[in-house]
Amino acid sequence: MIVLLDAIVFQNLFIEKNGGGNRLICGNQSCKYEFCWICLGPWESHGSSWYNCNRFNEYDAKKARDDQERSRAALQRYLHYYKRYHNHHESLRLE
């Protein structure tokens, strides 16, 4: 069994996460703050999304758009050269 441990320091407390969802509750008896492990924001704004932080991340969105654009450009390049290869192959066949 593989166990992944992550740790953060929150309100001068060392918090260790060992599996489970992203909703954490501060162990300080006087605090009991519920927060998201990913963004450390209040859990109230996350709704029932236990395993994914639903906050919009501009960096991740830009990276996804850039990855998509690179994939599209790679496909266009491939198709360009494939058409050239195919046309050359057909012209050799017709000779």
Coordinates of N, CA and C in Angstrom, one line a residue:
M1 N 0.8 -1.2 0.0 CA 0.0 0.0 0.0 C 0.9 1.2 0.0
I2 N 0.6 2.2 -0.9 CA 1.4 3.4 -1.0 C 0.6 4.5 -0.3
V3 N 1.2 5.2 0.6 CA 0.6 6.3 1.4 C 1.3 7.5 1.1
L4 N 0.6 8.5 0.5 CA 1.3 9.8 0.3 C 1.0 10.7 1.4
L5 N 2.0 11.3 1.9 CA 1.9 12.3 3.0 C 2.2 13.7 2.5
D6 N 1.4 14.6 2.8 CA 1.6 16.0 2.5 C 1.5 16.7 3.8
A7 N 2.2 17.8 3.9 CA 2.2 18.6 5.2 C 2.2 20.1 4.9
I8 N 1.6 20.9 5.7 CA 1.6 22.3 5.6 C 1.6 22.9 7.0
V9 N 2.0 24.1 7.1 CA 1.9 24.8 8.4 C 0.7 25.8 8.2
F10 N -0.2 25.7 9.1 CA -1.4 26.6 9.0 C -1.7 27.1 10.4
Q11 N -1.8 28.4 10.6 CA -2.0 29.0 11.9 C -1.0 28.5 12.9
N12 N 0.3 28.4 12.5 CA 1.3 27.9 13.4 C 1.1 26.5 13.9
L13 N 0.3 25.7 13.2 CA 0.1 24.3 13.5 C 0.6 23.5 12.3
F14 N 1.3 22.4 12.6 CA 1.7 21.5 11.5 C 0.6 20.6 11.2
I15 N 0.2 20.5 9.9 CA -0.9 19.7 9.6 C -0.4 18.7 8.5
E16 N -0.7 17.4 8.8 CA -0.3 16.3 7.9 C -1.6 15.7 7.3
K17 N -1.5 15.5 6.0 CA -2.6 14.9 5.3 C -2.2 13.5 4.8
N18 N -3.0 12.5 5.0 CA -2.6 11.1 4.7 C -3.8 10.5 3.9
G19 N -4.1 11.0 2.7 CA -5.2 10.4 1.9 C -6.5 11.2 2.2
G20 N -7.6 10.7 1.6 CA -8.9 11.3 1.9 C -9.1 12.5 1.0
G21 N -10.2 13.2 1.3 CA -10.5 14.4 0.5 C -9.7 15.6 0.8
N22 N -10.2 16.7 0.2 CA -9.4 18.0 0.4 C -10.0 18.8 1.6
R23 N -11.1 18.4 2.2 CA -11.7 19.2 3.3 C -10.9 18.8 4.6
L24 N -10.4 19.8 5.2 CA -9.7 19.6 6.5 C -10.3 20.5 7.6
I25 N -10.2 20.0 8.8 CA -10.7 20.8 9.9 C -9.6 21.0 10.9
C26 N -9.3 22.2 11.3 CA -8.2 22.5 12.2 C -8.4 21.7 13.5
G27 N -7.3 21.1 14.0 CA -7.4 20.3 15.2 C -7.4 21.1 16.5
N28 N -7.2 22.4 16.4 CA -7.2 23.2 17.6 C -8.7 23.3 18.1
Q29 N -8.9 22.8 19.3 CA -10.3 22.8 19.8 C -11.0 24.1 19.8
S30 N -10.3 25.2 19.9 CA -10.9 26.5 20.0 C -11.1 27.1 18.5
C31 N -10.6 26.4 17.5 CA -10.6 26.9 16.2 C -11.7 26.2 15.3
K32 N -11.4 24.9 15.1 CA -12.3 24.1 14.2 C -12.5 24.7 12.8
Y33 N -11.6 25.4 12.3 CA -11.7 26.1 11.0 C -11.8 25.0 9.9
E34 N -12.8 25.0 9.0 CA -12.8 24.1 7.9 C -12.2 24.7 6.7
F35 N -11.3 24.1 6.1 CA -10.6 24.7 4.9 C -10.2 23.7 3.9
C36 N -9.9 24.2 2.7 CA -9.5 23.4 1.6 C -8.0 23.1 1.6
W37 N -7.6 21.9 1.5 CA -6.2 21.5 1.5 C -5.4 22.1 0.3
I38 N -6.1 22.3 -0.8 CA -5.4 22.8 -2.0 C -5.1 24.3 -2.0
C39 N -6.2 25.1 -1.7 CA -6.0 26.5 -1.7 C -6.0 27.2 -0.4
L40 N -6.2 26.4 0.7 CA -6.3 26.9 2.1 C -7.4 27.9 2.3
G41 N -8.3 28.0 1.4 CA -9.5 28.9 1.5 C -10.6 28.3 2.3
P42 N -11.5 29.0 2.8 CA -12.6 28.5 3.6 C -13.4 27.4 2.8
W43 N -13.8 26.3 3.5 CA -14.4 25.2 2.8 C -15.8 25.6 2.4
E44 N -16.5 26.6 3.0 CA -17.9 26.9 2.7 C -18.0 27.2 1.2
S45 N -17.0 27.8 0.5 CA -17.1 28.2 -0.9 C -16.9 27.0 -1.8
H46 N -16.5 25.8 -1.3 CA -16.2 24.7 -2.1 C -17.4 23.8 -2.3
G47 N -18.5 23.9 -1.6 CA -19.6 23.1 -1.7 C -19.3 21.6 -1.4
S48 N -19.8 20.7 -2.3 CA -19.6 19.3 -2.0 C -18.5 18.7 -2.8
S49 N -17.6 19.5 -3.3 CA -16.5 19.0 -4.1 C -15.4 18.5 -3.2
W50 N -15.5 17.3 -2.8 CA -14.6 16.7 -1.8 C -13.2 16.4 -2.3
Y51 N -13.0 16.1 -3.6 CA -11.7 15.7 -4.1 C -11.1 16.6 -5.1
N52 N -11.8 17.7 -5.4 CA -11.3 18.7 -6.3 C -11.5 20.1 -5.8
C53 N -10.5 20.9 -5.9 CA -10.7 22.3 -5.5 C -11.4 23.0 -6.7
N54 N -12.5 23.6 -6.5 CA -13.3 24.2 -7.6 C -12.9 25.7 -7.9
R55 N -11.9 26.1 -7.2 CA -11.5 27.5 -7.5 C -10.8 27.6 -8.9
F56 N -11.2 28.7 -9.6 CA -10.6 28.9 -10.9 C -9.1 29.3 -10.8
N57 N -8.3 28.6 -11.5 CA -6.8 28.9 -11.5 C -6.4 29.4 -12.9
E58 N -6.1 30.6 -13.0 CA -5.8 31.2 -14.3 C -4.5 30.6 -14.9
Y59 N -3.5 30.2 -14.1 CA -2.3 29.6 -14.6 C -2.7 28.2 -15.2
D60 N -3.5 27.4 -14.5 CA -3.8 26.1 -15.1 C -4.6 26.3 -16.4
A61 N -5.5 27.2 -16.4 CA -6.4 27.5 -17.6 C -5.5 27.9 -18.7
K62 N -4.5 28.8 -18.5 CA -3.6 29.2 -19.6 C -2.8 28.1 -20.1
K63 N -2.3 27.3 -19.1 CA -1.5 26.1 -19.5 C -2.3 25.1 -20.4
A64 N -3.5 24.9 -20.0 CA -4.4 24.0 -20.8 C -4.6 24.6 -22.2
R65 N -4.9 25.9 -22.3 CA -5.1 26.5 -23.6 C -3.8 26.4 -24.4
D66 N -2.6 26.7 -23.8 CA -1.3 26.6 -24.5 C -1.1 25.1 -25.0
D67 N -1.4 24.2 -24.1 CA -1.2 22.8 -24.5 C -2.1 22.4 -25.7
Q68 N -3.3 22.9 -25.6 CA -4.2 22.6 -26.7 C -3.7 23.2 -28.0
E69 N -3.2 24.5 -27.9 CA -2.7 25.1 -29.1 C -1.5 24.4 -29.7
R70 N -0.6 23.9 -28.8 CA 0.6 23.2 -29.3 C 0.1 21.9 -29.9
S71 N -0.9 21.2 -29.4 CA -1.4 20.0 -30.0 C -2.0 20.3 -31.4
R72 N -2.7 21.3 -31.4 CA -3.4 21.7 -32.7 C -2.3 22.0 -33.8
A73 N -1.2 22.7 -33.4 CA -0.2 23.1 -34.3 C 0.6 21.8 -34.7
A74 N 0.8 20.9 -33.8 CA 1.5 19.7 -34.1 C 0.7 18.8 -35.1
L75 N -0.6 18.8 -34.9 CA -1.5 18.1 -35.8 C -1.5 18.7 -37.2
Q76 N -1.5 20.0 -37.3 CA -1.5 20.7 -38.6 C -0.2 20.4 -39.3
R77 N 0.9 20.5 -38.6 CA 2.2 20.2 -39.2 C 2.3 18.7 -39.7
Y78 N 1.8 17.8 -38.9 CA 1.8 16.4 -39.3 C 0.9 16.3 -40.6
L79 N -0.3 16.8 -40.6 CA -1.1 16.7 -41.8 C -0.5 17.3 -43.0
H80 N 0.2 18.5 -42.9 CA 0.9 19.1 -44.0 C 1.9 18.1 -44.6
Y81 N 2.8 17.6 -43.8 CA 3.8 16.7 -44.3 C 3.3 15.4 -44.7
Y82 N 2.2 14.9 -44.1 CA 1.6 13.6 -44.6 C 1.0 13.8 -46.0
K83 N 0.3 14.9 -46.2 CA -0.2 15.2 -47.5 C 0.9 15.2 -48.6
R84 N 2.0 15.9 -48.2 CA 3.1 15.9 -49.2 C 3.7 14.5 -49.5
Y85 N 3.8 13.7 -48.4 CA 4.3 12.3 -48.5 C 3.3 11.5 -49.4
H86 N 2.0 11.6 -49.1 CA 1.0 10.9 -49.8 C 1.0 11.3 -51.3
N87 N 1.1 12.6 -51.6 CA 1.1 13.0 -53.0 C 2.3 12.5 -53.7
H88 N 3.5 12.5 -53.1 CA 4.7 12.0 -53.7 C 4.6 10.5 -53.9
H89 N 4.0 9.8 -53.0 CA 3.9 8.4 -53.1 C 2.9 8.1 -54.3
E90 N 1.8 8.8 -54.4 CA 0.9 8.6 -55.5 C 1.5 8.9 -56.8
S91 N 2.3 10.0 -56.9 CA 3.0 10.3 -58.2 C 4.0 9.2 -58.6
L92 N 4.7 8.6 -57.6 CA 5.6 7.5 -57.9 C 4.8 6.3 -58.4
R93 N 3.7 6.1 -57.9 CA 2.9 4.9 -58.2 C 2.4 5.1 -59.7
L94 N 2.1 6.3 -60.1 CA 1.5 6.6 -61.4 C 2.6 6.6 -62.5
E95 N 3.8 6.7 -62.1 CA 4.9 6.7 -63.2 C 5.1 5.4 -63.8

